[in-house]
Coordinates of N, CA, C and O in Angstrom, one line a residue:
M13 N 36.0 -43.3 63.4 CA 37.6 -42.4 63.5 C 37.2 -41.8 62.2 O 36.3 -41.8 61.4
F14 N 37.4 -39.8 62.5 CA 37.0 -39.0 61.5 C 38.2 -38.7 60.4 O 39.8 -38.3 61.2
Y15 N 38.1 -38.4 59.4 CA 38.9 -38.2 58.3 C 38.9 -37.6 57.8 O 37.8 -36.8 56.9
M16 N 39.8 -36.1 57.6 CA 39.4 -35.0 56.7 C 39.6 -35.2 55.2 O 40.7 -35.3 55.0
L17 N 38.7 -34.7 54.8 CA 39.0 -34.8 53.3 C 39.5 -33.4 52.8 O 39.7 -32.3 52.9
S18 N 40.6 -33.8 51.7 CA 41.3 -32.5 51.3 C 40.6 -32.1 50.2 O 40.1 -32.5 49.2
P19 N 40.6 -30.4 50.4 CA 39.7 -29.7 49.2 C 40.1 -30.5 47.7 O 41.4 -30.2 47.2
I20 N 39.1 -30.6 47.2 CA 39.6 -30.7 45.3 C 40.2 -29.4 44.5 O 39.6 -28.4 44.7
K21 N 41.1 -29.7 44.3 CA 41.9 -28.4 43.3 C 41.3 -28.1 42.1 O 40.8 -29.2 41.4
K22 N 40.6 -27.1 42.0 CA 39.7 -26.8 40.4 C 41.1 -26.1 39.7 O 42.0 -25.9 39.5
C23 N 40.6 -26.5 38.4 CA 41.3 -26.3 37.3 C 41.5 -24.8 36.8 O 40.2 -24.1 37.2
P24 N 42.6 -24.4 36.9 CA 42.9 -23.2 37.0 C 42.1 -22.1 35.8 O 41.8 -21.1 36.1
V25 N 41.6 -22.5 34.6 CA 40.9 -22.4 33.6 C 39.7 -22.2 34.0 O 38.8 -20.9 34.0
E26 N 39.3 -23.2 35.0 CA 37.8 -22.8 35.8 C 37.4 -21.7 36.4 O 36.7 -21.2 36.6
T27 N 38.7 -22.0 37.4 CA 38.8 -20.2 38.2 C 38.7 -19.0 37.4 O 38.1 -18.2 38.0
T28 N 39.6 -19.1 36.4 CA 39.5 -18.1 35.3 C 38.0 -17.5 35.1 O 37.5 -16.4 34.8
L29 N 37.7 -18.7 34.5 CA 36.0 -18.6 33.8 C 34.9 -18.0 35.2 O 33.8 -17.3 34.4
G30 N 35.2 -18.5 36.2 CA 34.3 -18.3 37.5 C 34.7 -16.6 37.5 O 33.4 -16.1 38.1
V31 N 35.8 -16.1 37.3 CA 35.8 -14.7 37.8 C 35.3 -13.6 36.5 O 34.7 -12.8 36.5
I32 N 35.6 -14.2 35.5 CA 35.8 -13.1 34.0 C 34.3 -13.8 33.0 O 34.1 -13.2 31.9
G33 N 34.0 -15.0 33.5 CA 33.1 -15.6 32.8 C 31.6 -15.1 32.6 O 31.5 -13.8 33.6
G34 N 30.8 -15.5 31.6 CA 29.5 -14.5 31.9 C 29.3 -14.2 30.5 O 30.5 -13.4 29.6
K35 N 28.3 -13.4 30.1 CA 28.1 -13.0 28.5 C 28.9 -10.9 28.6 O 29.1 -10.9 27.7
W36 N 29.0 -10.5 29.8 CA 29.5 -8.9 29.6 C 30.5 -8.9 30.4 O 30.9 -7.8 30.4
K37 N 31.2 -9.6 31.4 CA 32.2 -9.4 32.1 C 33.6 -9.0 31.3 O 34.0 -7.9 31.7
G38 N 33.8 -9.7 30.4 CA 34.9 -9.9 29.4 C 34.7 -8.5 29.0 O 35.9 -7.5 28.4
V39 N 33.3 -8.2 28.0 CA 33.2 -6.9 27.6 C 33.4 -5.8 28.1 O 34.0 -4.9 27.9
I40 N 33.0 -5.9 29.3 CA 33.3 -4.5 30.6 C 34.7 -4.4 30.9 O 35.4 -3.4 30.2
I41 N 35.5 -5.8 31.0 CA 37.0 -5.6 31.3 C 37.4 -4.8 30.0 O 38.6 -4.1 30.1
Y42 N 37.3 -5.2 28.6 CA 37.7 -4.9 27.5 C 37.5 -3.6 27.5 O 38.8 -2.7 26.7
H43 N 36.4 -3.0 27.6 CA 36.3 -1.6 27.6 C 36.8 -0.8 28.5 O 37.4 0.8 28.0
L44 N 37.4 -1.4 29.5 CA 37.5 -0.5 30.6 C 39.7 -0.7 30.7 O 40.0 0.3 31.4
L45 N 39.8 -1.4 29.5 CA 41.1 -1.3 29.5 C 41.4 -0.1 28.9 O 43.2 0.7 28.9
S46 N 41.0 0.9 28.2 CA 41.0 2.2 27.5 C 40.8 3.1 28.3 O 41.5 4.6 28.1
G47 N 40.5 3.0 29.7 CA 40.4 4.0 30.9 C 38.6 4.0 31.2 O 38.1 3.0 31.1
T48 N 38.8 4.9 32.8 CA 37.8 5.1 33.4 C 36.6 5.0 32.4 O 36.6 6.0 31.7
K49 N 35.3 4.6 33.1 CA 34.3 4.5 32.4 C 32.9 4.8 33.2 O 33.2 4.5 34.4
R50 N 32.3 6.1 32.9 CA 31.3 5.6 33.6 C 30.0 4.9 33.3 O 30.0 4.3 32.3
F51 N 29.0 4.6 34.4 CA 28.2 3.7 34.2 C 27.6 3.8 33.0 O 26.9 3.1 32.1
N52 N 26.9 5.2 32.5 CA 26.4 5.2 31.4 C 27.1 5.2 29.9 O 26.6 4.6 29.1
E53 N 28.4 5.3 30.3 CA 29.2 5.2 29.1 C 29.1 3.7 28.8 O 29.2 3.4 27.4
L54 N 28.8 2.8 29.6 CA 29.1 1.3 29.6 C 27.8 0.5 29.0 O 28.1 0.5 28.1
R55 N 26.3 1.5 29.1 CA 25.2 1.4 28.9 C 25.4 1.9 27.5 O 24.6 1.0 26.6
R56 N 25.9 3.0 26.9 CA 25.7 3.1 25.6 C 26.5 2.3 24.9 O 26.0 2.2 23.6
I57 N 27.2 1.5 25.2 CA 28.5 0.6 24.5 C 27.8 -0.5 24.0 O 27.5 -0.7 22.8
Y58 N 26.8 -1.0 24.9 CA 26.2 -1.9 24.7 C 24.3 -1.9 25.5 O 24.4 -2.0 26.5
P59 N 23.8 -1.0 24.3 CA 22.6 -0.8 24.9 C 21.5 -1.9 25.2 O 20.7 -1.7 26.2
Q60 N 22.0 -3.4 25.0 CA 21.0 -4.5 25.0 C 21.1 -4.8 26.4 O 20.5 -5.4 26.9
V61 N 22.3 -4.7 27.2 CA 23.0 -5.1 28.7 C 21.3 -3.8 29.2 O 21.5 -3.0 29.2
T62 N 20.7 -4.7 30.5 CA 19.9 -4.0 31.2 C 20.6 -3.4 32.2 O 21.5 -3.9 32.6
H63 N 19.8 -2.4 32.9 CA 20.3 -1.8 33.9 C 20.8 -2.5 34.8 O 21.9 -2.5 35.6
H64 N 20.2 -3.7 35.3 CA 20.4 -4.5 36.3 C 21.2 -5.4 36.4 O 22.1 -5.9 37.1
T65 N 21.1 -6.0 35.0 CA 22.3 -6.9 34.8 C 23.7 -6.4 34.6 O 24.7 -6.9 35.0
L66 N 24.2 -5.1 34.0 CA 25.6 -4.5 34.3 C 25.6 -4.2 35.4 O 27.0 -4.1 36.4
T67 N 24.3 -3.6 36.1 CA 25.1 -3.3 37.7 C 25.8 -4.7 38.4 O 26.4 -4.4 39.3
L68 N 24.7 -6.1 38.3 CA 25.5 -7.2 39.0 C 26.8 -7.5 38.3 O 27.5 -7.8 39.3
Q69 N 27.2 -7.6 36.9 CA 28.1 -7.7 36.6 C 29.4 -6.9 37.2 O 30.8 -7.4 37.4
L70 N 28.9 -5.7 37.7 CA 29.9 -4.2 37.9 C 30.4 -5.3 38.9 O 31.2 -4.8 40.1
R71 N 29.3 -5.3 40.0 CA 29.5 -5.7 41.5 C 30.4 -7.0 41.5 O 31.2 -6.8 42.4
D72 N 30.0 -7.5 40.7 CA 30.8 -9.0 40.8 C 32.2 -8.9 40.4 O 33.2 -9.3 41.1
L73 N 32.6 -7.9 39.5 CA 33.8 -7.7 39.4 C 34.8 -6.9 40.8 O 35.7 -6.9 40.8
E74 N 33.6 -6.0 40.9 CA 34.2 -5.2 42.1 C 34.9 -6.0 43.1 O 35.7 -6.0 43.9
R75 N 33.8 -7.2 43.6 CA 33.9 -8.4 44.9 C 35.2 -9.1 44.4 O 35.7 -9.5 45.3
E76 N 35.4 -9.2 43.5 CA 36.7 -9.9 42.7 C 38.0 -9.3 42.9 O 39.1 -9.7 42.5
G77 N 38.0 -7.8 42.9 CA 39.3 -7.4 42.9 C 39.4 -6.8 41.6 O 40.6 -6.6 41.5
I78 N 39.0 -6.8 40.5 CA 39.2 -6.6 39.1 C 38.9 -5.1 38.9 O 39.3 -4.5 38.1
V79 N 37.7 -4.5 39.1 CA 37.2 -3.3 38.9 C 37.0 -2.4 40.0 O 36.4 -3.1 41.2
T80 N 37.2 -1.1 40.1 CA 37.2 -0.1 41.5 C 36.3 0.7 40.8 O 36.2 1.2 39.7
R81 N 35.2 1.1 41.9 CA 34.4 2.1 41.7 C 34.1 3.2 42.9 O 34.8 2.9 43.8
K82 N 34.2 4.5 41.8 CA 34.4 5.5 42.4 C 33.0 6.5 42.7 O 32.7 6.6 41.2
I83 N 32.6 6.9 43.6 CA 31.3 7.4 43.8 C 31.6 9.1 44.3 O 32.4 9.4 44.9
Y84 N 31.4 9.5 43.0 CA 31.3 11.4 43.7 C 29.9 12.0 44.3 O 29.2 11.5 43.7
N85 N 29.9 12.6 45.2 CA 29.3 13.1 45.9 C 28.6 14.6 45.5 O 28.7 15.6 45.9
Q86 N 27.8 14.2 44.5 CA 27.0 15.6 43.5 C 25.9 14.9 43.3 O 25.3 14.0 43.7
V87 N 25.1 16.0 42.9 CA 23.6 16.0 42.4 C 23.9 16.3 40.7 O 24.0 17.7 40.3
P88 N 23.3 15.2 39.8 CA 22.8 14.0 40.1 C 24.4 13.0 40.3 O 25.6 13.3 40.0
P89 N 24.1 11.8 40.8 CA 25.1 11.0 41.3 C 26.1 10.5 40.3 O 25.9 10.6 39.1
K90 N 27.6 10.6 40.2 CA 28.2 10.3 39.5 C 29.6 9.2 40.3 O 29.6 9.6 41.2
V91 N 29.5 8.0 39.1 CA 29.7 6.9 39.6 C 30.7 7.1 38.1 O 30.4 6.7 37.6
E92 N 32.0 6.3 38.8 CA 33.1 5.6 37.5 C 33.4 4.3 38.0 O 34.0 4.1 39.1
Y93 N 34.0 4.0 36.6 CA 34.3 2.9 37.1 C 35.9 2.5 36.2 O 36.1 2.6 35.5
S94 N 36.8 1.6 36.8 CA 38.1 1.7 36.4 C 38.4 0.3 36.4 O 38.2 -0.3 37.6
L95 N 39.5 -0.3 36.1 CA 40.4 -1.6 36.5 C 41.4 -1.4 37.7 O 41.8 -0.2 37.6
T96 N 41.3 -2.0 38.1 CA 42.5 -2.1 39.8 C 43.4 -2.6 38.9 O 43.6 -3.2 37.7
E97 N 44.9 -2.4 39.5 CA 46.0 -2.9 38.9 C 45.9 -4.3 38.9 O 46.4 -4.7 38.0
F98 N 45.2 -5.1 39.7 CA 44.9 -6.7 39.5 C 44.3 -7.1 38.2 O 44.4 -7.9 37.4
G99 N 42.9 -6.4 38.1 CA 42.2 -6.3 36.9 C 42.7 -6.1 35.7 O 42.8 -6.6 34.7
R100 N 44.2 -5.1 35.7 CA 45.0 -5.1 34.7 C 45.5 -6.2 34.0 O 46.3 -6.0 33.1
T101 N 46.0 -6.9 34.7 CA 46.9 -8.1 34.5 C 46.1 -9.5 33.8 O 46.2 -9.9 32.8
L102 N 44.4 -8.8 33.4 CA 43.9 -9.8 32.4 C 43.6 -9.1 31.2 O 43.5 -9.9 30.1
E103 N 44.7 -8.0 30.9 CA 44.6 -7.5 29.7 C 45.4 -8.6 28.4 O 44.6 -8.2 27.7
P104 N 46.3 -9.0 28.7 CA 46.5 -10.0 27.7 C 45.7 -11.1 27.4 O 45.6 -11.6 26.0
I105 N 44.8 -11.7 28.6 CA 43.8 -12.5 28.0 C 42.7 -11.8 27.0 O 42.3 -12.5 26.4
I106 N 42.3 -10.9 27.6 CA 41.3 -10.1 26.9 C 41.4 -9.8 25.7 O 41.0 -10.1 24.8
L107 N 42.7 -9.3 25.1 CA 43.1 -8.8 23.9 C 43.0 -10.2 22.9 O 43.1 -10.0 21.7
L108 N 44.0 -11.4 23.5 CA 44.0 -12.7 22.9 C 42.0 -12.8 22.6 O 42.2 -13.3 21.3
M109 N 41.7 -12.9 23.4 CA 40.3 -13.4 23.2 C 39.4 -12.2 22.1 O 38.8 -12.9 21.3
K110 N 40.0 -11.0 21.7 CA 39.3 -10.1 20.8 C 40.0 -10.5 19.8 O 39.4 -10.6 18.7
E111 N 41.5 -10.9 19.6 CA 42.0 -11.3 18.4 C 41.3 -12.8 18.1 O 41.2 -12.9 16.7
W112 N 41.2 -13.6 18.8 CA 40.5 -15.0 18.6 C 39.3 -15.0 17.8 O 38.6 -15.3 16.9
G113 N 37.9 -13.6 18.5 CA 36.9 -13.3 18.3 C 37.1 -12.6 16.8 O 36.2 -13.1 15.8
D114 N 38.1 -11.7 16.3 CA 38.4 -11.3 15.1 C 38.7 -12.5 14.0 O 37.9 -12.5 12.9
Q115 N 39.4 -13.3 14.7 CA 39.6 -14.2 13.4 C 38.5 -15.5 13.3 O 38.0 -15.8 12.2
Y116 N 37.7 -15.9 14.3 CA 36.6 -16.2 14.3 C 35.4 -16.3 13.1 O 35.0 -16.3 12.5
E117 N 35.2 -14.4 13.4 CA 34.2 -13.9 12.7 C 35.1 -13.8 11.3 O 33.8 -14.2 10.1
E118 N 35.8 -13.8 10.9 CA 36.4 -14.0 10.0 C 36.6 -15.0 8.8 O 36.2 -15.0 7.7
R119 N 36.4 -16.2 9.9 CA 36.7 -17.8 9.3 C 34.9 -18.1 8.7 O 34.8 -18.2 7.8
V120 N 34.0 -17.6 9.7 CA 32.7 -17.7 9.6 C 32.0 -16.8 8.3 O 31.4 -17.5 7.6
N121 N 32.6 -15.4 8.2 CA 32.1 -14.9 7.0 C 32.8 -15.5 5.8 O 32.1 -15.2 5.0
Q122 N 34.1 -15.9 5.8 CA 34.6 -16.6 4.2 C 33.4 -18.1 4.1 O 33.2 -18.3 3.1
S123 N 33.2 -18.5 5.1 CA 32.4 -19.7 5.1 C 31.2 -19.6 4.5 O 30.7 -19.9 3.7
D124 N 30.6 -18.2 5.3 CA 29.1 -18.0 4.5 C 29.2 -17.6 3.4 O 28.7 -18.0 2.3
H125 N 30.4 -16.8 2.9 CA 30.5 -16.5 1.5 C 31.0 -17.8 0.2 O 30.4 -17.5 -0.7
L126 N 31.5 -18.5 0.9 CA 31.7 -19.9 0.2 C 30.5 -20.6 0.0 O 30.2 -21.0 -1.2
E127 N 29.7 -20.7 1.0 CA 28.4 -21.5 0.8 C 27.3 -20.4 -0.3 O 26.8 -21.2 -1.1
M128 N 27.3 -19.8 0.0 CA 26.7 -18.5 -1.1 C 27.3 -18.9 -2.5 O 26.3 -18.7 -3.3
N129 N 28.3 -18.7 -2.9 CA 28.8 -18.9 -3.9 C 28.4 -19.9 -4.6 O 28.0 -20.9 -5.7
A130 N 28.4 -21.2 -3.9 CA 28.3 -23.0 -4.1 C 27.1 -22.6 -4.7 O 26.4 -23.7 -5.5
A131 N 26.0 -22.1 -3.4 CA 24.6 -22.6 -3.6 C 24.0 -21.3 -5.1 O 23.3 -21.9 -5.7
E132 N 24.9 -20.3 -5.2 CA 24.2 -19.5 -6.5 C 24.9 -20.6 -8.0 O 24.3 -20.8 -8.7
Q133 N 26.3 -21.1 -7.6 CA 26.5 -21.7 -8.8 C 25.5 -23.3 -8.8 O 25.5 -23.8 -10.2
S134 N 25.1 -23.5 -8.1 CA 24.1 -24.9 -8.2 C 22.8 -24.5 -8.7 O 22.1 -25.2 -9.5
N135 N 22.8 -23.1 -9.0 CA 21.5 -22.4 -9.4 C 21.2 -22.4 -10.6 O 20.2 -22.1 -11.2
L136 N 22.9 -22.2 -11.2 CA 22.7 -22.1 -12.7 C 22.6 -23.3 -13.5 O 22.5 -24.4 -13.7

């Protein structure tokens, strides 16, 4: 007798992170919230991202329906990236991540400042 196994339902957070997770995807989405960007504009924002990595991340986002790519038939080639309507639904999530990151950085900076003050006091 053959029994079909029902597919295991993934956690929705796992699904979301599967789409926008990774070091650069959230950053790309964040910068596209302000409008269309050319490939080199995105490279200038984060020069430490390699050409290859940025290309892969953009292709993943395009495949997931988050980003659209428009190619202009000209020399030199011009390619623009923008968020799809579906991609724009990530705006509240990305902005909350930015807010949390700002708060975290502030907390870390305050903690570092307190530790430095304590170290200075103990040296007196």
